[in-house]
Amino acid sequence: MRSAPPGSAESAADLTPEVVIHTEGLTKLFAGGVRAVDGIDLEVQRGDVYGFLGANGSGKTTTVRCLLGLVLATSGRIEVLGEAMPRRGASVLPRVGALVEGPAAYGHLSGHRNLVLQDASGRRPQGQLGGGRKDRGDRATEALAQVGLGAVGSRPVRGYSLGMRQRLGLAAALMRQPELLVLDEPTNGLDPQGIREIRELLSALNRTGTTIFLSSHLLAEVEQLCTRIGLLDRGQLVLQEPLARLRAPTGRVVVVSPDAARAAALLGGCVEHRDGERLLVKGAEPAVLNARLVSNGIRVSELGPERRRLEDIVEERTRRRSGEVPR
Amino acid sequence: MFLSPQKLDLRSAGAGAAVTRTAPQSPTIPVRVTYGDSMGGRTWRSGVVLALVAAFAVLPLIVRVLPAGPPGGEAVSLLARVRGSFEQPYSGFAESTGSLALPAGTDLADVVSLLGGRTQVRVWWRSSRDWRADTLTPTGEVDSRTTLSGSMVWDYEDNRVLLTRPEPAGAVRLPTSGDLLPPQLAARLLSEAAPELVTSLPSRWVAGRRADGLRLTPGEALSTIGRVDVWADRESGVPVAVDVFGTDLRSPALSTTFLDFSDDAPAAATTAFTPPPDARVRTRQRFNLVRAVGRLPDQGLPGRLLGFDRAAPLPDLEGIARYGRGVTQFAVGALPIGTAESLRAQLQVAASARPLPEGIAVSVGPVGLLLTDPAVTGRAWLVTGTLTPDGLARVAAALPRGAA
Amino acid sequence: MIGSSDRGAEGVELVKLFSRRRTWVAILLLNLLPTTVAVLLAWTGIAPRPGSGPAFLAAVLANGSLFSIAALAIVLPLFLPIAVAVVAGESVAGEAEAGTLRYLLVRPVGRTRLLVRKFGAITTFVLVCVVSVVAVGYVVGRLLLGNAPLSTAMISLSGSALSPAQVAWRSVAAIGFITVSMLGVAAMALFLSTLTDSPQAASLGALAFLIGSSLLLTVDAARPLQPYLPTRYWLSFIDLYRDPILWSNLERGLALQGVYVVVLLAAAWANFATRDITS
């Protein structure tokens, strides 16, 4: 088990808690009456790494597109960085970096040129949000270096691998040093090494104050990176919770022992459940329990506080709902 | 994917461990706000587009229907104004459309395209002795300039200038594009109009100017012309639009209208012409078919046909007899055998050619043409004029049967 | 890099369009047809029968400079509008297909602004096409078909002489008129391009619109409709070479294109501004 990602809690604490993404009753009906998103109330706070989980087709991408003003909500309210979307898109979006449903670039142009063109196509940047025209080329170079494309930035995108394109998409999102990163499946197509690099990059960005909204169907990715979880199931938000709280120790201790039968006999009523060599013990301090078992000559191969896994939570939430609300 | 070595029992894993905010169970949405950016925006934007389309579609109609003021006066006085406007200078751009298409032949082809298709003509009229008419084609133009000393026809694509002697007044000739200009056509059609046949029409807009209308209903049973509507510019009295109706009174067989019109006198420089240095300059005789007919001696044509009197013969064209009254006019002449056969071959492939017992007939707009069969009438007669096929046949039947 | 990074936001669409090889291939192909005609004319010396070929083609054997205008008449009815329809149909649907549209919109580029920029880029493309055809036609004509001295007067369609200065400004006006004439098709393709995510579908739709219009022009029964057909006044550019110039059809042609552009751009705007971008 890994500990929660470092840094995020501390950096969020210096700032006054500020809601960065807020939706109320966000609903999107597509033609034909398909309710892709159904009454979602999202809340993402500044400094969060928000993991937006859901199976394919659960409405993640539609929600992300609504947040960015690409898809217009049927009803509900959206606020991003404190302003209404999509109405205030012109002032909100320059402060947001986004990667939506895979990267896209002009194949005949180089990666660097793509970044420069994308930057130039928008309104002239204001304030310290990434400078003006003059340093555009420098910022593109910097963004490429950040995602590890420094060496290939001058090659046409046509020849890029899927992973390189993914990195280029990230570079485009990072180029203006946004306050909020909205990333839809950012590690798609990357090799394990690439995934680790991107994870480290995002953690580093988060430490410097960037809020990250990460939509993914990969539990591991979310578990390793995120501080808050939102779980989407068939268009509805079924869970929205800090990851630390979800994975807090349950108060039980897991004991794995080749002498499970003897251990169960010794602990008696404290054993809640036994499954082969594995015991669930309640109401015990792990250290005390360990000492007691060992002193009784019981071999212990594993012992530790029980923590719930994200996979189980996800499974439980989605299964329960599917039982309750048949569609 | 999952690093934890443990496998927990889900049932025992405290269901209430975390306080989570679940989605509303009922499908009701707590906050239901619809924004202008969303569905409502689509509606008003589509409304703007529809309004634009409607505006652009209706605007021309409004301009057309816009009342042009009260009628400009009595039909008879308007008729007099129109007749008096013949020497009035003007310039403009006119379009005429006939409702017929025929395959192209040689001499007849020009006439057919004049009466069968759409012809655009620009005109600068200083007087009947100094005017210019340009017939426009998509790739060039044919300009005719008429002065006292004759006419010059410039054909751009042939790079050729044809000089023609001045034509005698009332000469029989095939129509040219200049004849389709509203003032020319109106002058021809109204020249013998009796005042009792003329009624006034509501005024309308032509080429952005007020025009007063009058209608001529000849009432001749054999005439192809059922009715003629003429609109004359209120300022100058110059006819600016003419609709000629055949026996079908719903749509005009021939319609000619100015699209642009000015009653200012054109500059002399506009009508003047010097042939370009490398152009071929030829002097041309009168139209061949007419000459072919006219140079034959009079074949004993009667002084009166179907109740129409014969007009005085023209010098050099004794072979052609002209009859008529008002808009009902026709000419009769005998053709040399060779000319008749080549013309017959042309007519036989014409789409609207109609075989009659007396020969082969073609109607081009209001103008009918009958080439008789020598086996029936003893001679190849050419009858042409504003007569119905029935009228043409009756003329042919009444012609003298001389030796071939 | 420096060239592109120094451009303002309005030039981005131009950079994108003209950095694409396809754009230059289209311009090249556009010039290939008149060049082929010039080569054949020079080789065989057979001018088309009067009234049968495109405007001015009969006259170019005498004056090679006129081939610049003849080349315009050659590409105007079909080649030029096809190139325009393809490029304009690509404009929004191509971005949607490549996925770059969503990144443009979250950059953010306002949707209306994007349409205006796209239309501006297409207009520039048309202008570049027309100017290139005139320039290539002029060079090819003078090289292959006879290089009469530049001071030679040109004979107008009406048989009068036009001085070189008159010919020059009338040709500039013709370039402008033909450029505007293409904008109706361009606006149609742009509108269709906002309806679909397939650039091919948008281009084909615009071509169908164009071919339908050309066809209706030849049908007598459609005569009441003809003054409103987008291709009705295209060939009227040769009215500039009549003496005096016949402005009437030119004015009608410009007004008609204006109406088409306004209506179709409004339709494109109404659709695109509220459309869900799901590409």
Coordinates of N, CA and C in Angstrom, one line a residue, chain A residues 28-30 65 68-73 89-91 93-94 96 98-110 112-114 116-125 133-134 136-137 153-154 158 169 176, chain C residues 1-22 94-95 97-111 113-114 117-118 272-279:
Chain A
K28 N -27.3 16.7 -19.2 CA -27.2 16.8 -20.6 C -28.0 15.7 -21.3
L29 N -28.9 16.1 -22.1 CA -29.7 15.2 -22.9 C -29.3 15.3 -24.3
F30 N -28.9 14.2 -24.9 CA -28.5 14.2 -26.3 C -29.8 13.9 -27.1
R65 N -16.6 17.9 -21.3 CA -16.9 18.8 -22.4 C -17.9 19.9 -22.0
L68 N -15.9 22.6 -20.1 CA -15.1 23.4 -21.0 C -15.9 24.2 -22.0
G69 N -17.3 24.0 -22.0 CA -18.1 24.8 -22.9 C -18.2 24.2 -24.3
L70 N -17.7 22.9 -24.5 CA -17.8 22.3 -25.8 C -19.2 21.8 -26.1
V71 N -19.7 21.2 -25.0 CA -21.1 20.7 -25.1 C -21.9 21.6 -24.2
L72 N -23.1 22.0 -24.7 CA -23.9 22.9 -23.9 C -24.9 22.1 -23.1
A73 N -24.9 22.3 -21.8 CA -25.7 21.6 -20.9 C -27.2 21.8 -21.2
G89 N -16.7 31.9 -20.8 CA -15.6 31.1 -21.3 C -14.4 31.9 -21.7
A90 N -14.6 33.1 -22.3 CA -13.5 33.9 -22.8 C -12.6 34.3 -21.7
S91 N -13.1 34.4 -20.4 CA -12.1 34.8 -19.4 C -11.7 33.6 -18.5
L93 N -11.5 30.2 -19.8 CA -10.7 29.2 -20.5 C -9.2 29.5 -20.6
P94 N -8.8 30.8 -20.7 CA -7.3 31.1 -20.8 C -6.6 30.6 -19.5
V96 N -7.3 27.8 -18.0 CA -7.5 26.4 -17.9 C -6.7 25.7 -19.0
A98 N -6.3 22.0 -21.0 CA -7.2 20.8 -21.1 C -6.6 19.8 -22.1
L99 N -7.0 18.6 -21.8 CA -6.7 17.5 -22.7 C -8.0 16.7 -22.7
V100 N -8.7 16.7 -23.8 CA -10.0 16.1 -23.9 C -10.0 15.0 -24.9
E101 N -10.3 13.8 -24.4 CA -10.5 12.6 -25.3 C -9.4 12.5 -26.3
G102 N -8.2 12.4 -25.8 CA -7.0 12.2 -26.7 C -6.5 13.5 -27.3
P103 N -5.2 13.5 -27.6 CA -4.6 14.7 -28.2 C -5.0 14.8 -29.6
A104 N -4.8 16.0 -30.1 CA -5.0 16.3 -31.6 C -4.0 17.4 -32.0
A105 N -3.4 17.2 -33.2 CA -2.5 18.2 -33.7 C -2.4 18.1 -35.2
Y106 N -1.9 19.1 -35.8 CA -1.8 19.1 -37.3 C -0.6 18.3 -37.6
G107 N -0.8 17.2 -38.3 CA 0.2 16.2 -38.6 C 1.4 16.8 -39.5
H108 N 1.1 17.7 -40.3 CA 2.1 18.2 -41.2 C 3.0 19.2 -40.6
L109 N 2.7 19.7 -39.4 CA 3.5 20.7 -38.7 C 4.3 20.0 -37.6
S110 N 5.4 20.7 -37.2 CA 6.2 20.1 -36.1 C 5.5 20.3 -34.7
H112 N 6.5 21.7 -32.1 CA 6.8 23.1 -31.6 C 5.8 24.1 -32.4
R113 N 5.7 23.9 -33.7 CA 4.9 24.8 -34.5 C 3.4 24.7 -34.1
N114 N 3.0 23.4 -33.8 CA 1.7 23.2 -33.3 C 1.4 24.0 -32.0
V116 N 2.9 26.6 -30.9 CA 3.0 28.1 -31.2 C 1.7 28.5 -31.9
L117 N 1.2 27.7 -32.8 CA 0.0 28.1 -33.5 C -1.2 28.0 -32.6
Q118 N -1.3 27.0 -31.8 CA -2.4 26.9 -30.9 C -2.4 28.1 -29.9
D119 N -1.2 28.5 -29.4 CA -1.1 29.6 -28.5 C -1.5 30.9 -29.3
A120 N -1.1 31.0 -30.5 CA -1.3 32.2 -31.2 C -2.8 32.4 -31.6
S121 N -3.5 31.3 -31.7 CA -4.9 31.4 -32.2 C -5.8 32.0 -31.2
G122 N -5.4 32.0 -29.9 CA -6.3 32.7 -28.9 C -6.0 34.1 -28.8
R123 N -6.8 34.7 -27.9 CA -6.6 36.1 -27.6 C -5.2 36.3 -27.0
R124 N -4.7 37.5 -27.1 CA -3.3 37.8 -26.5 C -3.4 37.5 -25.0
P125 N -2.4 36.8 -24.5 CA -2.5 36.5 -23.1 C -2.3 37.7 -22.2
R133 N 3.4 37.5 -27.3 CA 3.9 36.9 -28.5 C 5.3 36.6 -28.5
K134 N 6.1 37.5 -27.9 CA 7.5 37.4 -28.0 C 8.1 36.1 -27.5
R136 N 6.6 33.4 -27.1 CA 5.7 32.2 -27.4 C 6.6 31.0 -27.8
G137 N 7.6 31.3 -28.6 CA 8.5 30.2 -29.0 C 9.2 29.6 -27.8
G153 N 10.8 18.0 -30.8 CA 9.8 19.1 -31.0 C 9.8 19.6 -32.4
S154 N 10.9 19.5 -33.1 CA 11.0 20.1 -34.4 C 10.6 19.1 -35.5
R158 N 3.2 14.1 -37.7 CA 2.8 12.9 -38.4 C 3.6 11.7 -37.9
G169 N 0.0 16.7 -26.4 CA -1.3 17.3 -25.9 C -1.1 17.9 -24.5
R176 N 0.4 27.5 -21.0 CA 0.1 28.8 -20.5 C 0.1 28.8 -18.9
Chain C
M1 N 9.8 29.1 -37.4 CA 9.1 29.4 -36.2 C 8.9 30.9 -36.0
I2 N 10.0 31.6 -36.3 CA 9.9 33.0 -36.0 C 8.8 33.7 -36.8
G3 N 8.7 33.3 -38.1 CA 7.7 33.8 -39.0 C 6.3 33.6 -38.4
S4 N 6.0 32.4 -38.0 CA 4.7 32.2 -37.5 C 4.4 32.8 -36.1
S5 N 5.4 32.8 -35.3 CA 5.2 33.3 -33.9 C 5.0 34.8 -33.9
D6 N 5.4 35.5 -35.0 CA 5.3 36.9 -35.0 C 3.9 37.3 -35.6
R7 N 3.1 36.4 -36.1 CA 1.8 36.7 -36.6 C 0.8 36.9 -35.5
G8 N -0.2 37.7 -35.8 CA -1.2 37.9 -34.9 C -2.2 36.8 -34.9
A9 N -3.2 36.8 -34.0 CA -4.1 35.7 -34.0 C -4.9 35.5 -35.3
E10 N -5.1 36.6 -36.0 CA -5.9 36.6 -37.2 C -5.2 35.8 -38.3
G11 N -3.9 35.8 -38.2 CA -3.1 35.1 -39.3 C -3.0 33.6 -39.1
V12 N -3.4 33.1 -38.0 CA -3.2 31.7 -37.7 C -3.8 30.8 -38.7
E13 N -5.1 31.2 -39.1 CA -5.8 30.3 -40.1 C -5.1 30.3 -41.4
L14 N -4.5 31.5 -41.8 CA -3.7 31.6 -43.0 C -2.5 30.7 -43.0
V15 N -1.8 30.7 -41.8 CA -0.6 29.9 -41.7 C -1.0 28.5 -41.8
K16 N -2.1 28.1 -41.1 CA -2.5 26.7 -41.2 C -2.8 26.3 -42.6
L17 N -3.6 27.2 -43.3 CA -4.0 26.8 -44.7 C -2.8 26.7 -45.6
F18 N -1.9 27.7 -45.6 CA -0.9 27.8 -46.6 C 0.3 27.0 -46.2
S19 N 0.3 26.4 -45.0 CA 1.4 25.5 -44.6 C 1.1 24.1 -45.0
R20 N -0.1 23.9 -45.6 CA -0.5 22.6 -46.0 C -0.2 22.3 -47.4
R21 N 0.4 21.2 -47.7 CA 0.8 20.9 -49.0 C -0.4 20.8 -50.0
R22 N -1.5 20.3 -49.5 CA -2.7 20.1 -50.3 C -3.1 21.5 -50.9
G94 N -12.8 19.6 -41.2 CA -11.5 19.1 -41.2 C -10.9 19.1 -39.8
E95 N -11.1 20.3 -39.1 CA -10.6 20.4 -37.7 C -11.3 19.5 -36.8
E97 N -12.7 16.6 -37.7 CA -12.2 15.3 -37.9 C -10.9 15.0 -37.3
A98 N -10.0 16.0 -37.4 CA -8.6 15.8 -36.8 C -8.7 15.9 -35.3
G99 N -9.8 16.5 -34.7 CA -9.9 16.6 -33.3 C -9.3 18.0 -32.8
T100 N -8.7 18.8 -33.7 CA -8.1 20.0 -33.3 C -9.2 21.1 -33.0
L101 N -10.4 20.8 -33.5 CA -11.5 21.8 -33.3 C -11.7 22.1 -31.8
R102 N -11.7 21.0 -31.0 CA -12.0 21.2 -29.5 C -10.9 21.9 -28.9
Y103 N -9.7 21.7 -29.3 CA -8.6 22.4 -28.7 C -8.6 23.9 -29.1
L104 N -9.0 24.2 -30.3 CA -9.1 25.6 -30.7 C -10.2 26.3 -29.8
L105 N -11.3 25.6 -29.6 CA -12.4 26.2 -28.8 C -12.1 26.4 -27.3
V106 N -11.2 25.5 -26.8 CA -10.9 25.7 -25.4 C -9.7 26.5 -25.2
R107 N -9.1 27.0 -26.3 CA -7.9 27.8 -26.2 C -8.1 29.1 -25.4
P108 N -9.2 29.9 -25.5 CA -10.4 29.7 -26.3 C -10.3 30.6 -27.5
V109 N -11.0 30.1 -28.6 CA -11.3 31.0 -29.7 C -12.8 31.0 -29.8
G110 N -13.4 32.2 -29.8 CA -14.8 32.3 -29.9 C -15.3 31.6 -31.1
R111 N -16.5 31.0 -31.0 CA -17.0 30.3 -32.2 C -17.3 31.2 -33.4
R113 N -15.9 34.1 -33.9 CA -14.6 34.5 -34.4 C -14.0 33.5 -35.3
L114 N -14.1 32.2 -34.8 CA -13.4 31.2 -35.6 C -14.0 31.1 -37.0
R117 N -12.8 34.0 -39.1 CA -11.4 33.7 -39.5 C -11.3 32.7 -40.6
K118 N -12.1 31.7 -40.5 CA -12.1 30.6 -41.5 C -12.5 31.2 -42.8
F272 N -23.4 26.7 -35.6 CA -22.1 26.4 -35.0 C -22.0 27.0 -33.6
A273 N -22.6 28.2 -33.4 CA -22.5 28.8 -32.0 C -23.2 28.0 -30.9
T274 N -24.2 27.2 -31.3 CA -24.9 26.5 -30.3 C -24.7 25.0 -30.4
R275 N -23.8 24.6 -31.3 CA -23.6 23.2 -31.5 C -22.8 22.5 -30.5
D276 N -23.2 21.2 -30.1 CA -22.3 20.4 -29.2 C -21.2 19.9 -30.0
I277 N -20.0 20.2 -29.5 CA -18.8 19.7 -30.2 C -18.4 18.3 -29.6
T278 N -18.8 17.3 -30.3 CA -18.5 16.0 -29.7 C -17.4 15.2 -30.5
S279 N -16.8 15.9 -31.5 CA -15.7 15.3 -32.2 C -14.5 15.2 -31.4

